[in-house]
Coordinates of C-alpha atoms in Angstrom, one line a residue:
M1 CA 71.6 16.4 42.4
A2 CA 72.8 13.2 44.0
I3 CA 72.4 14.7 47.5
M4 CA 69.0 16.2 46.6
G5 CA 67.8 12.8 45.2
L6 CA 69.0 11.1 48.4
G7 CA 67.2 13.6 50.5
I8 CA 63.9 13.1 48.7
K9 CA 64.2 9.3 48.9
L10 CA 65.1 9.2 52.6
G11 CA 62.6 12.0 53.4
V12 CA 59.9 9.4 53.0
N13 CA 61.2 7.4 55.9
F14 CA 61.6 10.4 58.2
F15 CA 58.1 11.9 57.5
D16 CA 55.4 10.0 59.2
T17 CA 52.2 10.2 57.1
A18 CA 50.1 8.5 59.7
I19 CA 50.3 11.6 61.9
A20 CA 49.2 13.8 59.0
Y21 CA 46.1 11.6 58.3
E22 CA 45.1 11.6 61.9
R23 CA 45.6 15.4 62.3
L24 CA 43.7 16.4 59.2
R25 CA 40.8 13.9 59.4
P26 CA 38.3 16.6 60.8
Y27 CA 38.9 18.8 57.7
Y28 CA 37.6 16.1 55.3
C29 CA 34.0 14.9 54.8
E30 CA 33.7 11.2 55.0
D31 CA 30.2 10.6 53.6
N32 CA 29.6 13.0 50.7
G33 CA 31.2 15.4 48.2
R34 CA 33.6 14.6 45.4
P35 CA 36.8 12.7 46.2
G36 CA 39.5 14.9 47.7
I37 CA 43.2 14.9 47.1
D38 CA 45.3 13.0 49.6
P39 CA 46.4 15.6 52.2
V40 CA 49.8 14.0 52.5
V41 CA 50.4 14.8 48.8
L42 CA 49.6 18.5 49.4
I43 CA 52.0 18.6 52.3
K44 CA 54.7 16.9 50.2
M45 CA 54.2 19.4 47.4
A46 CA 54.7 22.3 49.8
L47 CA 57.8 20.6 51.2
L48 CA 59.2 20.2 47.7
E49 CA 59.0 23.9 47.1
H50 CA 61.2 24.5 50.1
L51 CA 63.5 21.5 49.7
C52 CA 64.5 22.5 46.2
G53 CA 64.4 26.3 46.7
L54 CA 61.7 26.9 44.1
P55 CA 60.3 30.4 44.0
S56 CA 56.6 29.5 44.0
L57 CA 54.0 26.7 44.1
R58 CA 53.3 27.4 40.4
Q59 CA 56.9 26.6 39.5
T60 CA 56.9 23.6 41.8
H61 CA 53.9 22.2 39.9
R62 CA 55.7 22.7 36.6
D63 CA 58.8 20.9 37.9
I64 CA 56.8 18.0 39.3
E65 CA 55.1 17.3 36.0
V66 CA 58.5 16.7 34.3
N67 CA 60.6 15.3 37.2
V68 CA 60.4 11.6 37.8
A69 CA 62.1 11.9 41.3
Y70 CA 59.4 14.4 42.4
R71 CA 56.6 12.1 41.1
W72 CA 58.2 9.2 43.0
F73 CA 58.2 11.3 46.2
L74 CA 54.5 12.1 45.8
G75 CA 53.5 8.6 44.8
Y76 CA 52.4 9.5 41.3
N77 CA 53.3 7.5 38.1
L78 CA 54.1 9.1 34.8
L79 CA 50.5 9.2 33.5
E80 CA 48.7 10.6 36.5
K81 CA 47.7 14.2 36.7
I82 CA 49.5 16.3 39.4
P83 CA 47.2 18.3 41.7
H84 CA 46.9 22.0 40.7
F85 CA 49.1 24.4 42.6
A86 CA 46.1 26.5 43.6
T87 CA 44.7 23.5 45.4
V88 CA 47.9 23.4 47.6
S89 CA 47.7 27.1 48.2
Y90 CA 44.0 27.1 49.1
A91 CA 44.6 24.1 51.5
F92 CA 47.3 25.9 53.5
C93 CA 45.6 29.3 53.4
R94 CA 42.0 28.4 54.1
R95 CA 41.5 24.7 54.8
F96 CA 44.3 23.4 57.0
P97 CA 44.8 25.0 60.5
L98 CA 47.5 27.6 60.9
E99 CA 49.4 25.5 63.5
L100 CA 49.9 22.7 60.9
S101 CA 53.3 24.1 59.9
E102 CA 54.4 24.3 63.5
E103 CA 53.3 20.6 64.0
I104 CA 55.2 19.5 60.8
F105 CA 58.3 21.4 62.0
T106 CA 58.0 19.8 65.5
H107 CA 57.5 16.3 64.1
I108 CA 60.6 16.5 61.9
L109 CA 62.6 17.9 64.8
N110 CA 61.4 15.1 67.0
K111 CA 62.6 12.6 64.4
A112 CA 66.1 14.2 64.5
L113 CA 66.0 14.0 68.3
N114 CA 65.0 10.3 68.3
N115 CA 67.9 9.6 65.9
K116 CA 70.3 11.5 68.3
A117 CA 71.2 13.9 65.5
V118 CA 70.5 17.1 67.5
E119 CA 72.9 18.4 70.2
P120 CA 70.9 21.0 72.1
S121 CA 73.5 21.7 74.7
M122 CA 74.7 24.6 72.6
V123 CA 72.1 27.0 71.3
F124 CA 72.9 29.7 68.8
I125 CA 70.4 32.6 68.4
D126 CA 70.3 35.3 65.7
G127 CA 67.8 37.0 63.3
T128 CA 67.7 37.5 59.5
H129 CA 65.5 39.7 57.4
L130 CA 63.5 38.6 54.4
K131 CA 61.9 41.1 52.0
A132 CA 58.2 41.4 52.2
S133 CA 55.8 41.5 49.3
A134 CA 55.0 45.2 49.7
N135 CA 55.7 48.3 47.7
K136 CA 58.0 50.5 49.7
K137 CA 56.4 53.6 48.2
K138 CA 52.9 52.8 49.4
F139 CA 52.8 53.6 53.1
Q140 CA 51.3 55.9 55.7
K141 CA 52.4 57.3 59.1
E142 CA 50.5 56.0 62.1
Q143 CA 50.7 56.6 65.8
V144 CA 51.3 53.1 67.4
A145 CA 51.3 52.4 71.1
K146 CA 54.8 51.4 72.5
T147 CA 55.2 47.8 73.1
A148 CA 55.3 46.8 76.8
K149 CA 58.6 45.2 77.9
V150 CA 58.4 41.7 79.3
Y151 CA 60.5 42.6 82.3
A152 CA 58.9 46.0 83.1
R153 CA 57.1 44.9 86.2
Q154 CA 60.1 43.1 87.7
L155 CA 62.4 46.0 86.9
L156 CA 60.0 48.5 88.5
E157 CA 59.8 46.5 91.7
E158 CA 63.6 46.4 92.1
V159 CA 63.9 50.1 91.2
N160 CA 61.3 51.1 93.8
E161 CA 63.0 48.9 96.4
E162 CA 66.3 50.7 95.8
R163 CA 64.7 54.1 95.7
E164 CA 63.1 53.4 99.1
K165 CA 66.6 52.8 100.6
L166 CA 67.8 56.1 99.1
G167 CA 64.8 58.0 100.6
K168 CA 63.2 58.7 97.2
P169 CA 59.5 58.4 96.4
P170 CA 58.5 55.3 94.6
I171 CA 57.6 55.3 90.9
E172 CA 54.0 54.5 90.2
E173 CA 53.2 51.7 87.7
A174 CA 51.5 52.9 84.5
D175 CA 47.8 52.6 84.4
E176 CA 46.5 49.8 82.0
D177 CA 44.0 52.3 80.5
D178 CA 46.9 54.3 79.1
G179 CA 47.8 51.5 76.7
P180 CA 49.7 48.3 76.5
S181 CA 52.8 49.8 78.0
G182 CA 51.5 53.0 79.6
G183 CA 54.4 54.8 77.8
G184 CA 52.5 56.8 75.1
T185 CA 52.8 56.3 71.4
V186 CA 55.4 56.4 68.7
E187 CA 55.1 57.2 65.0
K188 CA 55.8 54.2 62.6
T189 CA 55.7 53.7 58.9
V190 CA 53.0 51.2 58.0
S191 CA 52.6 49.6 54.6
T192 CA 49.2 49.8 53.0
T193 CA 49.9 46.6 51.1
D194 CA 50.9 44.4 54.0
P195 CA 50.3 46.2 57.4
D196 CA 52.0 43.3 59.3
C197 CA 55.5 43.9 57.9
G198 CA 57.8 46.7 59.1
M199 CA 60.2 49.2 57.5
F200 CA 63.7 47.8 57.7
V201 CA 66.4 50.5 58.0
K202 CA 70.0 49.5 58.8
G203 CA 73.2 51.3 57.8
S204 CA 73.8 51.3 54.0
H205 CA 71.0 48.7 53.4
E206 CA 68.1 49.7 51.2
R207 CA 65.0 50.9 53.0
Q208 CA 62.4 48.3 52.4
F209 CA 59.4 46.5 54.1
A210 CA 60.5 43.2 55.5
Y211 CA 59.9 40.5 58.1
E212 CA 62.5 39.1 60.4
A213 CA 63.0 35.5 61.3
H214 CA 64.5 35.2 64.8
T215 CA 66.0 31.7 64.8
A216 CA 67.8 29.3 67.1
C217 CA 69.9 26.3 66.0
D218 CA 72.2 23.7 67.6
K219 CA 75.8 22.8 67.0
N220 CA 74.9 20.6 64.0
G221 CA 72.8 23.3 62.3
Y222 CA 69.4 21.9 63.0
V223 CA 66.8 24.7 63.5
L224 CA 65.4 24.4 67.1
G225 CA 62.9 27.2 67.0
V226 CA 61.8 30.3 65.1
E227 CA 59.8 33.4 65.8
V228 CA 58.8 35.7 63.0
T229 CA 58.1 39.4 63.6
A230 CA 57.9 42.6 61.6
G231 CA 61.2 43.9 60.2
N232 CA 61.3 46.9 62.5
I233 CA 61.2 44.9 65.7
H234 CA 64.6 44.8 67.5
D235 CA 66.2 41.5 68.1
S236 CA 66.3 42.0 71.9
V237 CA 62.5 42.6 71.9
A238 CA 61.6 39.3 70.1
W239 CA 64.2 37.3 72.1
D240 CA 62.0 36.4 75.0
A241 CA 59.5 34.5 73.0
L242 CA 62.1 32.5 71.1
Y243 CA 64.2 31.8 74.2
D244 CA 61.1 30.5 76.1
Q245 CA 60.2 28.4 73.2
V246 CA 63.6 26.7 72.9
T247 CA 64.3 26.2 76.6
A248 CA 60.9 24.7 77.2
R249 CA 61.5 22.2 74.4
F250 CA 65.2 21.6 75.3
P251 CA 65.7 22.3 79.1
Q252 CA 69.1 20.6 78.9
S253 CA 70.6 23.5 76.9
E254 CA 73.7 24.9 78.6
Y255 CA 75.3 27.6 76.4
I256 CA 73.3 30.4 74.8
T257 CA 75.4 32.1 72.1
M258 CA 74.2 35.4 70.6
D259 CA 75.5 38.5 68.8
A260 CA 75.9 42.0 70.1
A261 CA 72.2 42.9 69.5
Y262 CA 71.2 40.6 72.4
K263 CA 73.8 42.0 74.9
T264 CA 71.3 43.7 77.2
P265 CA 71.1 43.5 81.0
W266 CA 67.7 41.7 81.0
I267 CA 68.7 39.0 78.5
V268 CA 72.0 38.2 80.3
K269 CA 70.2 38.2 83.7
K270 CA 67.5 35.9 82.6
I271 CA 69.9 33.4 81.1
L272 CA 72.1 33.4 84.2
D273 CA 69.1 33.1 86.5
D274 CA 68.0 30.0 84.6
G275 CA 71.4 28.3 85.3
K276 CA 72.7 28.7 81.7
I277 CA 75.8 30.4 80.3
P278 CA 75.3 33.4 78.0
L279 CA 78.0 34.0 75.4
V280 CA 77.9 37.5 73.9
P281 CA 80.7 39.4 72.0
Y282 CA 82.8 42.4 73.0
T283 CA 81.1 45.7 72.3
R284 CA 83.1 48.9 71.7
Y285 CA 82.8 51.7 74.2
K286 CA 80.5 54.4 72.7
G287 CA 81.0 57.3 75.2
R288 CA 83.4 60.2 75.0
K289 CA 87.0 59.3 74.4
D290 CA 88.6 62.5 75.7
V291 CA 87.5 62.0 79.3
Y292 CA 87.9 59.4 82.0
K293 CA 86.3 56.1 81.1
P294 CA 83.9 54.3 83.4
W295 CA 86.4 51.5 84.1
E296 CA 88.9 54.1 85.4
F297 CA 86.7 54.7 88.4
T298 CA 87.0 52.4 91.4
Y299 CA 83.8 51.0 92.9
D300 CA 83.5 50.8 96.7
E301 CA 80.9 48.1 97.4
G302 CA 80.7 48.8 101.1
Q303 CA 79.7 52.5 100.7
D304 CA 78.0 52.0 97.3
C305 CA 80.0 54.8 95.6
F306 CA 82.7 55.3 92.9
I307 CA 86.1 56.9 93.5
C308 CA 87.6 58.9 90.7
P309 CA 91.3 58.8 89.7
Q310 CA 91.8 62.0 91.9
G311 CA 90.3 60.4 95.0
C312 CA 86.9 62.2 95.0
R313 CA 83.7 60.2 95.8
L314 CA 80.7 59.9 93.5
R315 CA 77.7 59.1 95.7
H316 CA 74.6 57.1 94.6
T317 CA 71.9 59.7 94.5
T318 CA 69.0 58.1 92.6
T319 CA 67.8 55.3 90.4
S320 CA 65.6 56.1 87.3
K321 CA 62.6 54.0 86.1
D322 CA 64.8 52.6 83.4
G323 CA 67.0 51.0 86.0
K324 CA 69.9 53.4 85.7
R325 CA 71.8 54.3 88.8
F326 CA 73.1 57.8 89.0
Y327 CA 76.4 58.5 90.9
R328 CA 77.3 62.2 91.3
S329 CA 80.3 64.0 92.8
T330 CA 80.2 67.0 95.1
P331 CA 80.5 70.3 93.1
K332 CA 83.0 71.9 95.5
D333 CA 85.3 68.9 95.0
C334 CA 85.3 69.3 91.2
R335 CA 85.5 73.1 90.9
N336 CA 89.1 73.3 92.0
C337 CA 90.2 69.9 90.6
P338 CA 93.1 70.2 88.1
C339 CA 91.7 67.3 86.1
R340 CA 88.2 68.8 85.7
E341 CA 88.3 68.8 81.9
A342 CA 89.8 65.3 81.7
C343 CA 87.2 64.1 84.1
G344 CA 84.3 65.3 82.0
A345 CA 82.5 67.4 84.7
N346 CA 79.4 69.3 83.6
A347 CA 78.9 73.1 83.8
K348 CA 77.9 72.9 87.5
G349 CA 81.2 71.3 88.3
Q350 CA 79.8 67.9 88.8
R351 CA 80.8 64.5 87.4
V352 CA 77.9 62.1 86.7
L353 CA 78.4 58.4 86.2
T354 CA 75.6 55.9 85.3
T355 CA 75.4 52.1 85.6
H356 CA 72.5 49.7 85.3
I357 CA 70.8 48.0 88.2
W358 CA 71.7 44.7 86.7
Q359 CA 75.3 45.7 85.7
E360 CA 76.8 42.8 87.7
Y361 CA 75.2 40.3 85.3
L362 CA 76.9 42.1 82.3
D363 CA 80.2 42.0 84.1
L364 CA 79.9 38.3 84.7
A365 CA 79.1 37.8 81.0
E366 CA 82.3 39.6 80.1
Q367 CA 84.3 37.2 82.3
L368 CA 82.6 34.2 80.6
R369 CA 83.4 35.7 77.2
K370 CA 87.1 35.8 78.0
S371 CA 87.2 32.2 79.1
E372 CA 88.8 29.7 76.7
R373 CA 85.6 27.6 76.5
G374 CA 83.6 30.7 75.8
Q375 CA 85.8 31.8 72.9
E376 CA 85.8 28.3 71.5
I377 CA 82.0 28.1 71.4
Y378 CA 81.4 31.6 70.2
A379 CA 83.7 30.9 67.2
L380 CA 81.1 28.3 66.1
R381 CA 78.5 31.0 65.3
K382 CA 79.8 31.5 61.8
E383 CA 79.6 27.8 61.2
T384 CA 76.1 27.2 62.6
I385 CA 73.5 30.0 62.7
E386 CA 75.2 32.1 60.0
R387 CA 75.4 28.9 57.8
V388 CA 71.7 28.2 58.4
F389 CA 70.8 31.7 57.1
A390 CA 73.2 31.4 54.1
D391 CA 71.7 28.1 53.1
A392 CA 68.1 29.3 53.6
K393 CA 68.7 32.3 51.4
D394 CA 71.0 30.9 48.8
K395 CA 69.6 27.4 48.4
H396 CA 66.1 27.5 49.6
G397 CA 64.7 30.9 48.4
M398 CA 64.4 32.8 51.6
R399 CA 65.6 36.2 50.5
F400 CA 62.0 37.3 49.9
T401 CA 58.5 36.0 50.3
H402 CA 55.4 36.3 48.2
R403 CA 53.1 35.7 51.3
R404 CA 51.4 38.5 53.0
G405 CA 50.4 38.7 56.6
L406 CA 52.3 37.7 59.7
A407 CA 50.5 34.3 60.1
R408 CA 51.1 33.2 56.6
V409 CA 54.7 34.3 56.5
S410 CA 55.3 32.5 59.8
S411 CA 53.9 29.3 58.4
W412 CA 56.0 29.7 55.3
V413 CA 59.2 30.2 57.3
R414 CA 58.5 27.2 59.5
L415 CA 57.9 24.9 56.5
K416 CA 61.2 26.1 55.0
F417 CA 63.1 25.4 58.2
A418 CA 61.3 22.0 58.5
A419 CA 62.4 21.1 55.0
M420 CA 66.0 22.1 55.8
N421 CA 65.9 19.9 58.9
L422 CA 64.5 17.1 56.9
K423 CA 67.2 17.4 54.2
K424 CA 69.9 17.5 56.9
L425 CA 68.4 14.5 58.7
A426 CA 68.4 12.5 55.4
L427 CA 72.1 13.3 54.8
W428 CA 72.8 12.4 58.5
G429 CA 70.9 9.1 58.1
A430 CA 72.9 8.3 55.0
C431 CA 76.3 9.0 56.5
H432 CA 75.4 7.0 59.7
S433 CA 73.9 4.0 57.9
F434 CA 75.2 0.6 57.1
L435 CA 75.8 1.9 53.5
Y436 CA 78.2 4.5 54.7
R437 CA 80.2 2.1 56.7
L438 CA 80.1 -0.4 53.7
S439 CA 81.4 2.3 51.3
L440 CA 84.3 3.1 53.6
A441 CA 85.2 -0.5 53.7
I442 CA 84.9 -1.0 49.9
F443 CA 86.6 2.2 48.8
P444 CA 89.0 3.2 51.6
F445 CA 91.7 4.4 49.2
F446 CA 89.8 7.6 48.4
L447 CA 89.7 9.0 51.9
P448 CA 93.4 9.6 52.8
F449 CA 94.2 11.8 49.9
P450 CA 94.5 15.5 50.8
W451 CA 92.6 16.7 47.7
I452 CA 89.4 15.2 49.1
N453 CA 89.1 18.1 51.6
R454 CA 90.0 20.8 49.1
G455 CA 86.8 20.7 47.1
F456 CA 87.8 18.3 44.3
F457 CA 86.0 15.5 46.0
D458 CA 83.1 15.9 48.4
R459 CA 82.8 13.1 50.9
Q460 CA 79.1 13.6 51.4
L461 CA 78.5 13.6 47.7
Y462 CA 80.6 10.4 47.4
C463 CA 78.7 8.6 50.1
S464 CA 75.3 9.8 48.8
S465 CA 76.1 8.5 45.3
V466 CA 77.2 5.1 46.6
S467 CA 74.1 5.0 48.8
M468 CA 71.8 5.8 46.0
A469 CA 73.4 3.2 43.8
L470 CA 73.0 0.5 46.4
S471 CA 69.7 1.6 47.9
P472 CA 67.4 -0.6 45.7
M473 CA 69.1 -3.6 47.2
I474 CA 69.3 -2.6 50.9
C475 CA 66.9 0.3 51.4
T476 CA 64.1 -0.3 53.9
P477 CA 60.8 -0.5 52.1
L478 CA 57.8 1.7 52.9
P479 CA 55.3 0.3 55.5
S480 CA 52.5 -1.8 54.0
S481 CA 49.0 -0.6 53.9
S482 CA 48.0 -3.0 56.7
S483 CA 50.4 -1.3 59.2
A484 CA 49.6 2.3 58.3
V485 CA 46.6 4.3 59.4
T486 CA 43.6 3.8 57.2
P487 CA 43.4 6.9 54.9
L488 CA 40.4 9.2 55.0
S489 CA 37.3 8.1 53.1
G490 CA 36.6 10.4 50.2
T491 CA 40.3 10.9 49.4
T492 CA 42.3 9.5 46.6
V493 CA 45.2 7.4 48.0
L494 CA 48.1 7.0 45.6
V495 CA 50.3 4.0 45.9
K496 CA 54.0 4.1 44.8
V497 CA 54.5 2.0 41.8
P498 CA 57.5 -0.3 42.4
S499 CA 60.4 0.1 39.9

């Protein structure tokens, strides 16, 4: 509770209300109508729901009515009536623009950047599912057009260039009239309650409709970007939008760390072409184990062929539209081979070996993974992005959502991550403030003891408690009304009552 109280108090200093007034001015009438509620109060009520991990705005309203710290955060005294939760819900669903949550998230992230709390040189990317507000028994089967791949045109150009060298006819590009990808349709399970969510099926997990939040964070656990999709969208498909969003905002990022779901030729190629270093894990070989493995064949770069352990050559015969190179042996060489069964030759007496046209990028990523620096950075995944997901679900109520529709769920997730960044920034400000250094000088005898780091004494909790005890004497006061932006006419501006 001490850390939560400190986060609420310092959150006022890290959230600039002037920007909110200026942004929402067009959505309030200045010359007629009944007095409106201060828009900053509505935003703070929404942030409180995510800061404290409350399940709904209704419960948030109930807690604000009886919690003095929450009233202080909103600027209400003990006798004033708190705005109804439906007012907050209506404002974010109908009145305020959908991009407001993105602007709040960006504003808080910029505050962290200005305070040099973010280290974007290392970016960790992963995705987590959250249960949708949809009955899994109410669905229908629909034929949906296959989604076009971002790199489809570039891959086709390189494939046709290689096929021309082999004397093969080029592959024609799909006509745009055939659909978004030109690749036909696929049957999907669509919810009748919330059509934007997707059926999530993975291993022993329960089949359920869900959304997925594809997230990127830095070394310190600050969320740098998020992209929300349906639960049945693969991580590698949604990666491009998230990667472009993060690298455009942080071009200085150097290491991009991801799990095995992102280990595809295109993702590794794009990162390396941008001058960054991809760090992906080892993936187990999934082919047959009773035949020669691909790495047992020797590649001859000069003649573009593979040589099997018995000395036979596998020539490059063709390249498919998916970017796969096919290397085939001569049947007469394999028919009389004593290792034909161990080689894995087909019924025609021919061994076929396939590689990707961008295989060299995957090979380079493997070398980077084995480096000492790569292993050191990849080990931080469990302390960064996995910790972000654990805190979001366990402390901030992100295991499921009551919102419906991709736009509303995206706004809800961004506000949640904005609140997490605000809370982390408040704790960072406390531990890097004059109060923190003063507490170390006054109470240094607590720090050397080994039981401090074993859970009996939390240093952050200790510093936060000291900071809260001394904050009335040293804490920077809120800006005066003369220095702030003039509030909107027709709104009720609530001033904090000094204690």
